[in-house]
C-alpha atoms as an extended CHARMM CRD file, in Angstrom:
* protein
*
       286  EXT
         1         1  MET       CA             -0.1570000000        0.0260000000        0.0940000000  PROA      1               0.0000000000
         2         2  ASN       CA              1.0770000000        3.6260000000       -0.5120000000  PROA      2               0.0000000000
         3         3  ALA       CA              1.6080000000        5.8630000000        2.2490000000  PROA      3               0.0000000000
         4         4  PRO       CA             -1.1890000000        8.1980000000        3.2600000000  PROA      4               0.0000000000
         5         5  ARG       CA             -1.0570000000       11.5270000000        1.5100000000  PROA      5               0.0000000000
         6         6  ILE       CA             -0.7620000000       14.1740000000        4.1550000000  PROA      6               0.0000000000
         7         7  ILE       CA             -3.6000000000       16.8160000000        3.7870000000  PROA      7               0.0000000000
         8         8  SER       CA             -3.9910000000       20.2020000000        5.7060000000  PROA      8               0.0000000000
         9         9  GLY       CA             -7.7390000000       20.0470000000        5.9000000000  PROA      9               0.0000000000
        10        10  LEU       CA            -10.8330000000       18.3800000000        4.5090000000  PROA      10              0.0000000000
        11        11  GLY       CA            -10.9540000000       21.1750000000        2.1300000000  PROA      11              0.0000000000
        12        12  ASP       CA             -8.2400000000       19.7900000000        0.0500000000  PROA      12              0.0000000000
        13        13  ILE       CA            -10.1640000000       16.6400000000       -0.9070000000  PROA      13              0.0000000000
        14        14  ALA       CA            -13.9360000000       17.3780000000       -0.0640000000  PROA      14              0.0000000000
        15        15  ALA       CA            -14.8980000000       17.9630000000       -3.7310000000  PROA      15              0.0000000000
        16        16  ASP       CA            -14.2700000000       14.1270000000       -4.1530000000  PROA      16              0.0000000000
        17        17  TYR       CA            -16.9010000000       13.1090000000       -2.0900000000  PROA      17              0.0000000000
        18        18  ASP       CA            -20.4360000000       13.4960000000       -1.3210000000  PROA      18              0.0000000000
        19        19  ALA       CA            -21.0440000000       12.2160000000        2.3350000000  PROA      19              0.0000000000
        20        20  LEU       CA            -18.7600000000       12.1540000000        5.3480000000  PROA      20              0.0000000000
        21        21  LEU       CA            -18.7250000000        9.6650000000        8.4930000000  PROA      21              0.0000000000
        22        22  CYS       CA            -16.7300000000       11.4260000000       11.1570000000  PROA      22              0.0000000000
        23        23  ASP       CA            -15.7120000000        9.9080000000       14.2270000000  PROA      23              0.0000000000
        24        24  ALA       CA            -16.5540000000       11.5970000000       17.3660000000  PROA      24              0.0000000000
        25        25  TRP       CA            -13.9690000000       11.1310000000       20.5980000000  PROA      25              0.0000000000
        26        26  GLY       CA            -10.3810000000       11.8810000000       19.4810000000  PROA      26              0.0000000000
        27        27  VAL       CA            -11.4530000000       13.7300000000       16.2980000000  PROA      27              0.0000000000
        28        28  ILE       CA            -14.0410000000       16.0600000000       17.3260000000  PROA      28              0.0000000000
        29        29  HSD       CA            -13.6850000000       16.3350000000       21.0970000000  PROA      29              0.0000000000
        30        30  ASN       CA            -11.4590000000       14.8640000000       23.9560000000  PROA      30              0.0000000000
        31        31  GLY       CA            -14.2570000000       14.0170000000       26.2260000000  PROA      31              0.0000000000
        32        32  ARG       CA            -13.6690000000       17.4000000000       27.5210000000  PROA      32              0.0000000000
        33        33  GLU       CA            -13.5960000000       20.1870000000       24.9110000000  PROA      33              0.0000000000
        34        34  LEU       CA            -13.7760000000       20.5260000000       21.2960000000  PROA      34              0.0000000000
        35        35  TYR       CA            -11.0400000000       20.8590000000       19.2480000000  PROA      35              0.0000000000
        36        36  PRO       CA             -9.8870000000       23.5850000000       17.4850000000  PROA      36              0.0000000000
        37        37  GLY       CA            -11.2240000000       23.5890000000       13.9410000000  PROA      37              0.0000000000
        38        38  ALA       CA            -13.5240000000       20.8410000000       14.1400000000  PROA      38              0.0000000000
        39        39  ALA       CA            -16.8550000000       22.5540000000       13.8310000000  PROA      39              0.0000000000
        40        40  GLU       CA            -15.6570000000       24.3620000000       10.9220000000  PROA      40              0.0000000000
        41        41  ALA       CA            -14.2400000000       21.4700000000        9.1240000000  PROA      41              0.0000000000
        42        42  LEU       CA            -17.8440000000       19.7150000000        9.3870000000  PROA      42              0.0000000000
        43        43  SER       CA            -19.8320000000       22.7070000000        8.6470000000  PROA      43              0.0000000000
        44        44  SER       CA            -17.6590000000       23.1120000000        5.5860000000  PROA      44              0.0000000000
        45        45  PHE       CA            -18.0420000000       19.7870000000        4.3390000000  PROA      45              0.0000000000
        46        46  LYS       CA            -21.8550000000       19.8450000000        4.8010000000  PROA      46              0.0000000000
        47        47  ALA       CA            -22.2760000000       23.0320000000        2.8600000000  PROA      47              0.0000000000
        48        48  ASN       CA            -19.9210000000       22.0680000000        0.1410000000  PROA      48              0.0000000000
        49        49  SER       CA            -20.1300000000       18.3680000000       -0.6730000000  PROA      49              0.0000000000
        50        50  GLY       CA            -22.8820000000       16.4610000000        1.3980000000  PROA      50              0.0000000000
        51        51  PRO       CA            -24.3830000000       14.8920000000        4.6820000000  PROA      51              0.0000000000
        52        52  VAL       CA            -21.9190000000       14.7980000000        7.6470000000  PROA      52              0.0000000000
        53        53  ILE       CA            -22.8740000000       11.9120000000        9.9750000000  PROA      53              0.0000000000
        54        54  ILE       CA            -20.9390000000       11.3890000000       13.3340000000  PROA      54              0.0000000000
        55        55  LEU       CA            -19.9980000000        7.6820000000       13.6110000000  PROA      55              0.0000000000
        56        56  THR       CA            -19.2070000000        6.9250000000       17.2770000000  PROA      56              0.0000000000
        57        57  ASN       CA            -18.4570000000        3.6390000000       19.3970000000  PROA      57              0.0000000000
        58        58  ALA       CA            -20.4170000000        5.3610000000       22.1450000000  PROA      58              0.0000000000
        59        59  PRO       CA            -22.3990000000        2.3950000000       23.8930000000  PROA      59              0.0000000000
        60        60  ARG       CA            -25.2610000000        5.0580000000       24.3140000000  PROA      60              0.0000000000
        61        61  LEU       CA            -28.0620000000        5.4960000000       21.6830000000  PROA      61              0.0000000000
        62        62  SER       CA            -27.8930000000        7.9360000000       19.4500000000  PROA      62              0.0000000000
        63        63  ASN       CA            -30.4310000000       10.5910000000       20.7410000000  PROA      63              0.0000000000
        64        64  VAL       CA            -28.1760000000       11.3830000000       23.6850000000  PROA      64              0.0000000000
        65        65  ILE       CA            -25.4870000000       12.2940000000       21.9090000000  PROA      65              0.0000000000
        66        66  PRO       CA            -26.4870000000       15.8480000000       20.2690000000  PROA      66              0.0000000000
        67        67  LEU       CA            -26.9520000000       17.0360000000       23.9120000000  PROA      67              0.0000000000
        68        68  GLN       CA            -23.1720000000       16.0650000000       24.7740000000  PROA      68              0.0000000000
        69        69  LEU       CA            -22.1140000000       17.3910000000       21.7860000000  PROA      69              0.0000000000
        70        70  ASP       CA            -23.8190000000       20.7900000000       22.7470000000  PROA      70              0.0000000000
        71        71  ARG       CA            -22.5040000000       21.0720000000       26.0590000000  PROA      71              0.0000000000
        72        72  LEU       CA            -18.9580000000       20.6310000000       24.0380000000  PROA      72              0.0000000000
        73        73  GLY       CA            -19.7270000000       23.6220000000       21.7590000000  PROA      73              0.0000000000
        74        74  LEU       CA            -20.5380000000       21.8140000000       18.4510000000  PROA      74              0.0000000000
        75        75  PRO       CA            -23.1620000000       23.3890000000       16.7750000000  PROA      75              0.0000000000
        76        76  ARG       CA            -26.2180000000       21.2410000000       15.4610000000  PROA      76              0.0000000000
        77        77  ASP       CA            -25.9960000000       22.5440000000       12.0660000000  PROA      77              0.0000000000
        78        78  ALA       CA            -22.5460000000       21.2450000000       11.8540000000  PROA      78              0.0000000000
        79        79  TYR       CA            -23.9200000000       17.6670000000       11.2850000000  PROA      79              0.0000000000
        80        80  ASP       CA            -26.8830000000       15.8810000000        9.8880000000  PROA      80              0.0000000000
        81        81  GLY       CA            -26.9890000000       12.7680000000       12.2260000000  PROA      81              0.0000000000
        82        82  VAL       CA            -25.6670000000       10.6180000000       14.4550000000  PROA      82              0.0000000000
        83        83  VAL       CA            -25.2830000000        6.6580000000       14.4250000000  PROA      83              0.0000000000
        84        84  THR       CA            -23.6230000000        5.0140000000       17.5450000000  PROA      84              0.0000000000
        85        85  SER       CA            -22.3490000000        1.6950000000       18.7790000000  PROA      85              0.0000000000
        86        86  GLY       CA            -25.2480000000        1.5900000000       20.8540000000  PROA      86              0.0000000000
        87        87  ASP       CA            -27.6750000000        1.5900000000       18.3340000000  PROA      87              0.0000000000
        88        88  ALA       CA            -25.8790000000       -1.4710000000       16.4480000000  PROA      88              0.0000000000
        89        89  THR       CA            -25.7410000000       -3.1550000000       19.3100000000  PROA      89              0.0000000000
        90        90  ARG       CA            -29.2680000000       -2.8760000000       20.0970000000  PROA      90              0.0000000000
        91        91  GLU       CA            -29.8720000000       -4.4510000000       16.7130000000  PROA      91              0.0000000000
        92        92  ALA       CA            -27.7070000000       -7.1390000000       17.3600000000  PROA      92              0.0000000000
        93        93  MET       CA            -28.9110000000       -8.0640000000       20.5050000000  PROA      93              0.0000000000
        94        94  HSD       CA            -31.8950000000       -9.6530000000       18.9100000000  PROA      94              0.0000000000
        95        95  GLN       CA            -30.1130000000      -12.9370000000       18.0950000000  PROA      95              0.0000000000
        96        96  LEU       CA            -29.8960000000      -13.3050000000       22.1770000000  PROA      96              0.0000000000
        97        97  ALA       CA            -32.9720000000      -12.0150000000       23.2810000000  PROA      97              0.0000000000
        98        98  ASP       CA            -34.2430000000      -15.0220000000       25.1110000000  PROA      98              0.0000000000
        99        99  LYS       CA            -31.2000000000      -15.2640000000       27.4010000000  PROA      99              0.0000000000
       100       100  LYS       CA            -31.0220000000      -13.6650000000       30.5310000000  PROA      100             0.0000000000
       101       101  PHE       CA            -28.3480000000      -11.0120000000       31.1010000000  PROA      101             0.0000000000
       102       102  TYR       CA            -25.9550000000      -10.0020000000       33.6600000000  PROA      102             0.0000000000
       103       103  ARG       CA            -25.0180000000       -5.9730000000       33.1360000000  PROA      103             0.0000000000
       104       104  ILE       CA            -21.5290000000       -4.5960000000       33.3430000000  PROA      104             0.0000000000
       105       105  GLY       CA            -21.5380000000       -0.8370000000       32.8300000000  PROA      105             0.0000000000
       106       106  PRO       CA            -22.0800000000        2.5540000000       34.4970000000  PROA      106             0.0000000000
       107       107  GLY       CA            -25.2240000000        4.3020000000       35.1670000000  PROA      107             0.0000000000
       108       108  LYS       CA            -24.4900000000        6.5850000000       32.4510000000  PROA      108             0.0000000000
       109       109  ASP       CA            -25.5850000000        4.0590000000       30.2820000000  PROA      109             0.0000000000
       110       110  ASP       CA            -28.8890000000        3.2110000000       31.6670000000  PROA      110             0.0000000000
       111       111  GLY       CA            -30.5960000000        4.3620000000       28.3420000000  PROA      111             0.0000000000
       112       112  LEU       CA            -29.0880000000        1.3780000000       26.0720000000  PROA      112             0.0000000000
       113       113  PHE       CA            -29.9110000000       -1.2030000000       28.7820000000  PROA      113             0.0000000000
       114       114  GLU       CA            -33.3970000000       -0.0420000000       29.2860000000  PROA      114             0.0000000000
       115       115  SER       CA            -34.3290000000        0.6260000000       25.1470000000  PROA      115             0.0000000000
       116       116  VAL       CA            -33.6390000000       -3.3440000000       24.8950000000  PROA      116             0.0000000000
       117       117  ASP       CA            -36.1970000000       -5.8650000000       25.9660000000  PROA      117             0.0000000000
       118       118  ILE       CA            -34.3430000000       -8.3190000000       27.7290000000  PROA      118             0.0000000000
       119       119  THR       CA            -34.0280000000      -10.0290000000       31.3190000000  PROA      119             0.0000000000
       120       120  MET       CA            -31.3310000000       -8.7600000000       33.4340000000  PROA      120             0.0000000000
       121       121  THR       CA            -30.4150000000      -10.8570000000       36.3490000000  PROA      121             0.0000000000
       122       122  THR       CA            -27.8550000000      -11.7860000000       39.1000000000  PROA      122             0.0000000000
       123       123  PHE       CA            -24.5860000000      -13.2460000000       37.6580000000  PROA      123             0.0000000000
       124       124  ASP       CA            -25.1210000000      -16.3720000000       39.2080000000  PROA      124             0.0000000000
       125       125  GLU       CA            -28.5610000000      -16.9620000000       37.1560000000  PROA      125             0.0000000000
       126       126  ALA       CA            -27.3720000000      -15.0810000000       34.0720000000  PROA      126             0.0000000000
       127       127  GLU       CA            -26.6580000000      -16.8840000000       30.7170000000  PROA      127             0.0000000000
       128       128  ALA       CA            -24.9110000000      -13.7900000000       28.9590000000  PROA      128             0.0000000000
       129       129  ILE       CA            -23.2950000000      -10.7350000000       29.6970000000  PROA      129             0.0000000000
       130       130  PHE       CA            -23.9720000000       -6.9910000000       27.9730000000  PROA      130             0.0000000000
       131       131  CYS       CA            -21.3920000000       -4.9220000000       28.7530000000  PROA      131             0.0000000000
       132       132  SER       CA            -21.0920000000       -1.1930000000       27.9890000000  PROA      132             0.0000000000
       133       133  GLY       CA            -17.8210000000       -0.3380000000       29.8650000000  PROA      133             0.0000000000
       134       134  PRO       CA            -16.3460000000       -0.9750000000       33.2250000000  PROA      134             0.0000000000
       135       135  ASN       CA            -18.7050000000        0.0470000000       36.1790000000  PROA      135             0.0000000000
       136       136  ASN       CA            -15.9860000000        2.8130000000       37.1310000000  PROA      136             0.0000000000
       137       137  ASP       CA            -14.1710000000        3.7120000000       34.1360000000  PROA      137             0.0000000000
       138       138  THR       CA            -11.8200000000        6.2140000000       35.4730000000  PROA      138             0.0000000000
       139       139  HSD       CA            -10.4890000000        3.8740000000       38.0530000000  PROA      139             0.0000000000
       140       140  GLU       CA            -11.1240000000        0.1190000000       36.8670000000  PROA      140             0.0000000000
       141       141  THR       CA             -8.9880000000       -1.8120000000       34.3440000000  PROA      141             0.0000000000
       142       142  PRO       CA             -9.9790000000       -5.2830000000       32.7050000000  PROA      142             0.0000000000
       143       143  GLU       CA             -7.9320000000       -7.1330000000       35.2330000000  PROA      143             0.0000000000
       144       144  ASP       CA            -10.5950000000       -6.1180000000       38.0400000000  PROA      144             0.0000000000
       145       145  TYR       CA            -13.0420000000       -8.4570000000       36.1020000000  PROA      145             0.0000000000
       146       146  ARG       CA            -10.7300000000      -11.2290000000       35.0400000000  PROA      146             0.0000000000
       147       147  GLY       CA            -12.1000000000      -13.5640000000       37.7900000000  PROA      147             0.0000000000
       148       148  LEU       CA            -15.8650000000      -12.8260000000       37.0460000000  PROA      148             0.0000000000
       149       149  LEU       CA            -15.2810000000      -13.4340000000       33.3760000000  PROA      149             0.0000000000
       150       150  ALA       CA            -13.3380000000      -16.4710000000       33.6480000000  PROA      150             0.0000000000
       151       151  GLU       CA            -16.0270000000      -18.0310000000       35.6750000000  PROA      151             0.0000000000
       152       152  ALA       CA            -18.2020000000      -16.5440000000       32.6360000000  PROA      152             0.0000000000
       153       153  VAL       CA            -16.5050000000      -18.4810000000       30.2090000000  PROA      153             0.0000000000
       154       154  ALA       CA            -16.4620000000      -21.6280000000       32.0820000000  PROA      154             0.0000000000
       155       155  ARG       CA            -20.1940000000      -21.2530000000       31.9490000000  PROA      155             0.0000000000
       156       156  ASP       CA            -20.3010000000      -20.4720000000       28.1950000000  PROA      156             0.0000000000
       157       157  MET       CA            -21.5330000000      -17.2910000000       28.7140000000  PROA      157             0.0000000000
       158       158  PRO       CA            -21.2800000000      -14.8870000000       25.6790000000  PROA      158             0.0000000000
       159       159  MET       CA            -20.6550000000      -11.3040000000       25.9070000000  PROA      159             0.0000000000
       160       160  VAL       CA            -22.4840000000       -8.4950000000       24.2560000000  PROA      160             0.0000000000
       161       161  CYS       CA            -20.2170000000       -5.5250000000       23.8150000000  PROA      161             0.0000000000
       162       162  ALA       CA            -21.7020000000       -2.0920000000       23.0220000000  PROA      162             0.0000000000
       163       163  ASN       CA            -18.1000000000       -0.3730000000       22.5520000000  PROA      163             0.0000000000
       164       164  PRO       CA            -15.4150000000       -2.0910000000       20.7590000000  PROA      164             0.0000000000
       165       165  ASP       CA            -12.8570000000        0.7470000000       21.7610000000  PROA      165             0.0000000000
       166       166  ILE       CA            -10.0410000000       -0.5480000000       23.8130000000  PROA      166             0.0000000000
       167       167  VAL       CA             -9.4910000000        2.9080000000       25.2900000000  PROA      167             0.0000000000
       168       168  VAL       CA            -10.4760000000        6.5160000000       24.7620000000  PROA      168             0.0000000000
       169       169  LYS       CA             -8.5950000000        9.6650000000       25.8360000000  PROA      169             0.0000000000
       170       170  PHE       CA            -10.4430000000       11.7160000000       28.3160000000  PROA      170             0.0000000000
       171       171  GLY       CA             -8.5760000000       14.8190000000       28.3350000000  PROA      171             0.0000000000
       172       172  ASP       CA             -5.0300000000       13.7360000000       28.8660000000  PROA      172             0.0000000000
       173       173  GLN       CA             -6.0350000000       10.6150000000       30.8430000000  PROA      173             0.0000000000
       174       174  LEU       CA             -6.5220000000        7.1720000000       28.7560000000  PROA      174             0.0000000000
       175       175  ILE       CA             -9.5790000000        5.0650000000       30.2620000000  PROA      175             0.0000000000
       176       176  TYR       CA            -10.8300000000        1.6430000000       29.1450000000  PROA      176             0.0000000000
       177       177  CYS       CA            -13.8170000000        1.0130000000       27.2600000000  PROA      177             0.0000000000
       178       178  ALA       CA            -16.0680000000       -2.0650000000       26.9220000000  PROA      178             0.0000000000
       179       179  GLY       CA            -14.0670000000       -3.5160000000       23.9940000000  PROA      179             0.0000000000
       180       180  ALA       CA            -11.1120000000       -4.0090000000       26.7040000000  PROA      180             0.0000000000
       181       181  LEU       CA            -13.2310000000       -6.1390000000       28.6930000000  PROA      181             0.0000000000
       182       182  GLY       CA            -14.4940000000       -8.2730000000       25.4310000000  PROA      182             0.0000000000
       183       183  GLN       CA            -10.9890000000       -8.6580000000       24.6870000000  PROA      183             0.0000000000
       184       184  LEU       CA            -10.2190000000       -9.9810000000       27.7650000000  PROA      184             0.0000000000
       185       185  HSD       CA            -13.0920000000      -12.3570000000       27.6150000000  PROA      185             0.0000000000
       186       186  GLU       CA            -12.3080000000      -13.5360000000       24.2000000000  PROA      186             0.0000000000
       187       187  GLU       CA             -8.7630000000      -14.1560000000       25.3770000000  PROA      187             0.0000000000
       188       188  LEU       CA            -10.2800000000      -16.4800000000       28.0570000000  PROA      188             0.0000000000
       189       189  GLY       CA            -11.9890000000      -18.4240000000       25.4030000000  PROA      189             0.0000000000
       190       190  GLY       CA            -15.4990000000      -16.5930000000       25.4940000000  PROA      190             0.0000000000
       191       191  LYS       CA            -17.6140000000      -15.5140000000       22.5700000000  PROA      191             0.0000000000
       192       192  VAL       CA            -17.8990000000      -11.8340000000       22.0330000000  PROA      192             0.0000000000
       193       193  ILE       CA            -20.5700000000      -10.0890000000       19.6380000000  PROA      193             0.0000000000
       194       194  LEU       CA            -20.2190000000       -6.6540000000       18.6810000000  PROA      194             0.0000000000
       195       195  GLY       CA            -21.7330000000       -4.0240000000       16.4440000000  PROA      195             0.0000000000
       196       196  GLY       CA            -19.7230000000       -1.1320000000       16.3760000000  PROA      196             0.0000000000
       197       197  LYS       CA            -16.6660000000       -0.1480000000       14.2780000000  PROA      197             0.0000000000
       198       198  PRO       CA            -15.2820000000       -2.0660000000       12.6990000000  PROA      198             0.0000000000
       199       199  HSD       CA            -17.9100000000       -4.4530000000       12.2620000000  PROA      199             0.0000000000
       200       200  ALA       CA            -20.4350000000       -4.2990000000        9.6980000000  PROA      200             0.0000000000
       201       201  PRO       CA            -23.8940000000       -3.3170000000       11.5300000000  PROA      201             0.0000000000
       202       202  ILE       CA            -22.9650000000        0.1580000000       12.5060000000  PROA      202             0.0000000000
       203       203  TYR       CA            -21.9750000000        0.9470000000        9.0970000000  PROA      203             0.0000000000
       204       204  GLU       CA            -25.4140000000       -0.5610000000        7.5130000000  PROA      204             0.0000000000
       205       205  LEU       CA            -27.2670000000        1.7690000000        9.7290000000  PROA      205             0.0000000000
       206       206  ALA       CA            -24.8940000000        4.6230000000        8.8730000000  PROA      206             0.0000000000
       207       207  ARG       CA            -25.8520000000        3.9640000000        5.0600000000  PROA      207             0.0000000000
       208       208  THR       CA            -29.5170000000        4.2220000000        5.7050000000  PROA      208             0.0000000000
       209       209  GLN       CA            -29.3320000000        7.2390000000        7.3510000000  PROA      209             0.0000000000
       210       210  MET       CA            -27.1130000000        8.9980000000        4.4480000000  PROA      210             0.0000000000
       211       211  THR       CA            -29.4350000000        7.6390000000        1.8920000000  PROA      211             0.0000000000
       212       212  ALA       CA            -32.3270000000        9.0030000000        3.6530000000  PROA      212             0.0000000000
       213       213  LEU       CA            -30.4100000000       12.2860000000        3.8630000000  PROA      213             0.0000000000
       214       214  LYS       CA            -29.4910000000       12.3730000000        0.0170000000  PROA      214             0.0000000000
       215       215  GLY       CA            -32.6200000000       10.5150000000       -1.3340000000  PROA      215             0.0000000000
       216       216  THR       CA            -30.1920000000        8.1080000000       -2.8490000000  PROA      216             0.0000000000
       217       217  PRO       CA            -27.2720000000        6.0340000000       -1.6410000000  PROA      217             0.0000000000
       218       218  PRO       CA            -24.2220000000        7.8310000000       -1.4330000000  PROA      218             0.0000000000
       219       219  LYS       CA            -21.4340000000        6.9270000000       -3.9730000000  PROA      219             0.0000000000
       220       220  ARG       CA            -18.2700000000        8.3560000000       -2.4150000000  PROA      220             0.0000000000
       221       221  VAL       CA            -18.3690000000        8.0140000000        1.0830000000  PROA      221             0.0000000000
       222       222  LEU       CA            -14.9490000000        9.6280000000        3.1850000000  PROA      222             0.0000000000
       223       223  VAL       CA            -14.4390000000        8.4380000000        6.5240000000  PROA      223             0.0000000000
       224       224  VAL       CA            -12.3760000000       10.2020000000        9.4010000000  PROA      224             0.0000000000
       225       225  GLY       CA            -11.0420000000        8.8130000000       12.5280000000  PROA      225             0.0000000000
       226       226  ASP       CA             -8.2570000000        8.0540000000       14.8290000000  PROA      226             0.0000000000
       227       227  GLY       CA             -8.6620000000        4.4760000000       15.5740000000  PROA      227             0.0000000000
       228       228  LEU       CA             -6.2790000000        2.2380000000       13.8230000000  PROA      228             0.0000000000
       229       229  ASP       CA             -8.4700000000       -0.6740000000       14.8070000000  PROA      229             0.0000000000
       230       230  THR       CA            -11.9320000000        0.7970000000       14.5610000000  PROA      230             0.0000000000
       231       231  ASP       CA            -12.0200000000        3.5500000000       12.3260000000  PROA      231             0.0000000000
       232       232  ILE       CA             -9.4860000000        2.8470000000        9.9720000000  PROA      232             0.0000000000
       233       233  ARG       CA            -10.0820000000       -1.0790000000        9.6290000000  PROA      233             0.0000000000
       234       234  GLY       CA            -13.7720000000       -0.3270000000        9.5260000000  PROA      234             0.0000000000
       235       235  ALA       CA            -13.6670000000        1.8790000000        6.5630000000  PROA      235             0.0000000000
       236       236  ASN       CA            -11.2130000000       -0.6800000000        4.9310000000  PROA      236             0.0000000000
       237       237  ASN       CA            -13.7530000000       -3.1970000000        5.4670000000  PROA      237             0.0000000000
       238       238  GLN       CA            -16.3210000000       -1.2630000000        3.9110000000  PROA      238             0.0000000000
       239       239  ASP       CA            -14.1120000000       -0.0360000000        0.9610000000  PROA      239             0.0000000000
       240       240  TYR       CA            -14.4300000000        3.6800000000        2.1130000000  PROA      240             0.0000000000
       241       241  ASP       CA            -11.5240000000        5.9800000000        1.3850000000  PROA      241             0.0000000000
       242       242  VAL       CA            -10.3020000000        7.2290000000        5.1990000000  PROA      242             0.0000000000
       243       243  VAL       CA             -8.6000000000       10.0130000000        6.6090000000  PROA      243             0.0000000000
       244       244  PHE       CA             -6.4830000000        9.3080000000        9.6250000000  PROA      244             0.0000000000
       245       245  VAL       CA             -6.3070000000       12.2410000000       12.5330000000  PROA      245             0.0000000000
       246       246  ALA       CA             -3.0690000000       12.0430000000       14.5890000000  PROA      246             0.0000000000
       247       247  ALA       CA             -5.1320000000       13.6710000000       17.5110000000  PROA      247             0.0000000000
       248       248  GLY       CA             -6.0360000000       11.0280000000       19.4990000000  PROA      248             0.0000000000
       249       249  ILE       CA             -5.1630000000        7.5260000000       21.0340000000  PROA      249             0.0000000000
       250       250  PHE       CA             -2.6830000000        7.1740000000       18.0800000000  PROA      250             0.0000000000
       251       251  ALA       CA             -0.8000000000       10.4340000000       18.4020000000  PROA      251             0.0000000000
       252       252  GLU       CA              2.2580000000        9.1360000000       19.7510000000  PROA      252             0.0000000000
       253       253  ALA       CA              2.5650000000        6.2710000000       17.4990000000  PROA      253             0.0000000000
       254       254  SER       CA              2.1380000000        8.5790000000       14.2520000000  PROA      254             0.0000000000
       255       255  ARG       CA              3.8680000000       11.7640000000       15.4340000000  PROA      255             0.0000000000
       256       256  GLY       CA              7.8990000000       12.3990000000       14.7070000000  PROA      256             0.0000000000
       257       257  GLU       CA             10.3340000000       13.6110000000       17.4040000000  PROA      257             0.0000000000
       258       258  ASP       CA              9.5430000000       17.0010000000       16.5730000000  PROA      258             0.0000000000
       259       259  GLY       CA              5.7230000000       16.4100000000       17.6160000000  PROA      259             0.0000000000
       260       260  ARG       CA              4.5750000000       16.4960000000       13.8220000000  PROA      260             0.0000000000
       261       261  LEU       CA              2.7910000000       14.0830000000       12.1750000000  PROA      261             0.0000000000
       262       262  SER       CA              5.5880000000       11.7500000000       10.8630000000  PROA      262             0.0000000000
       263       263  PRO       CA              4.2990000000        9.7910000000        7.4580000000  PROA      263             0.0000000000
       264       264  ALA       CA              6.9510000000        7.1050000000        7.9080000000  PROA      264             0.0000000000
       265       265  ARG       CA              6.0000000000        6.3610000000       11.5710000000  PROA      265             0.0000000000
       266       266  LEU       CA              2.3520000000        6.2590000000       10.6850000000  PROA      266             0.0000000000
       267       267  GLU       CA              2.7730000000        3.8410000000        7.5920000000  PROA      267             0.0000000000
       268       268  ALA       CA              4.8440000000        1.5930000000        9.9020000000  PROA      268             0.0000000000
       269       269  ALA       CA              1.7950000000        1.6790000000       12.5000000000  PROA      269             0.0000000000
       270       270  LEU       CA             -0.9610000000        1.0270000000        9.5820000000  PROA      270             0.0000000000
       271       271  THR       CA              1.1530000000       -1.8620000000        8.0680000000  PROA      271             0.0000000000
       272       272  GLU       CA              1.8280000000       -3.3080000000       11.6350000000  PROA      272             0.0000000000
       273       273  ARG       CA             -1.8850000000       -3.6330000000       11.9700000000  PROA      273             0.0000000000
       274       274  GLY       CA             -2.7240000000       -4.4670000000        8.4830000000  PROA      274             0.0000000000
       275       275  VAL       CA             -4.7590000000       -1.6330000000        7.4900000000  PROA      275             0.0000000000
       276       276  HSD       CA             -4.4380000000        1.4370000000        5.1450000000  PROA      276             0.0000000000
       277       277  SER       CA             -5.3290000000        4.8880000000        5.2020000000  PROA      277             0.0000000000
       278       278  GLN       CA             -5.6800000000        7.2180000000        2.0710000000  PROA      278             0.0000000000
       279       279  PHE       CA             -5.0110000000       10.2150000000        3.8340000000  PROA      279             0.0000000000
       280       280  ALA       CA             -3.8120000000       11.7310000000        7.0430000000  PROA      280             0.0000000000
       281       281  MET       CA             -3.8560000000       15.1930000000        8.8350000000  PROA      281             0.0000000000
       282       282  GLU       CA             -2.9170000000       16.5180000000       12.1950000000  PROA      282             0.0000000000
       283       283  GLU       CA             -6.1500000000       17.4080000000       13.4980000000  PROA      283             0.0000000000
       284       284  LEU       CA             -9.3980000000       17.8090000000       12.0930000000  PROA      284             0.0000000000
       285       285  ALA       CA             -9.6580000000       20.9310000000       10.2060000000  PROA      285             0.0000000000
       286       286  TRP       CA            -11.1710000000       22.3310000000        6.7380000000  PROA      286             0.0000000000
């Protein structure tokens, strides 16, 4: 594969595309504040090229995300819609709807758990796990769940994982996501069901939404993201062109000693994971 073309902003390539799927955490914001230039980049693409869908692995339903983005200062006219891993997970739950579930996940994810018509029970009585993340994601690690997950695997309990992300950057702190628990569950020999990026269900929902907005299916979709194993791999799986943004969890792996985006380091990181990116930029900009 060729090394990614370094661009200064979406304006360099927007004319070649008619829809945008943009990651949120690590691209638009860091959990605490909006990145400079992000709002302008999304608004300008929307005005000049086509619909903008925020595609996030948040383990919540899409209807709560605009409120979060409001608090961070992203204008609602900067994007057309939101599709979440929570949305895709709810669809994936149908295949296990007859099972009794044990919940792992904080109170902030109550909306997702309450939206699915399933039976929740104690761990001793459960037949499967529904996980949206550690119960206390600012302090807990996957190791806090090793014993519980080992017992779950011994009982042949599958896990529905509402967020494939392993970690996200909250301000300057890296915190574990549901994907880290799913990864451990799988390492222990368990089955994990995922609907978010890089898996197909979330893109199917996004295509439906883009088609509704345009009136016809988009032919030239551009993806923007910072996660090599989620955003970039997901775009590759869907045969979409993708822009890697070096402001998120792979910032260190993609930058040189001068702190700038390094084509050589980024190409090495992409090659190591068996993925490719057509474009790359320092941060989301127009």
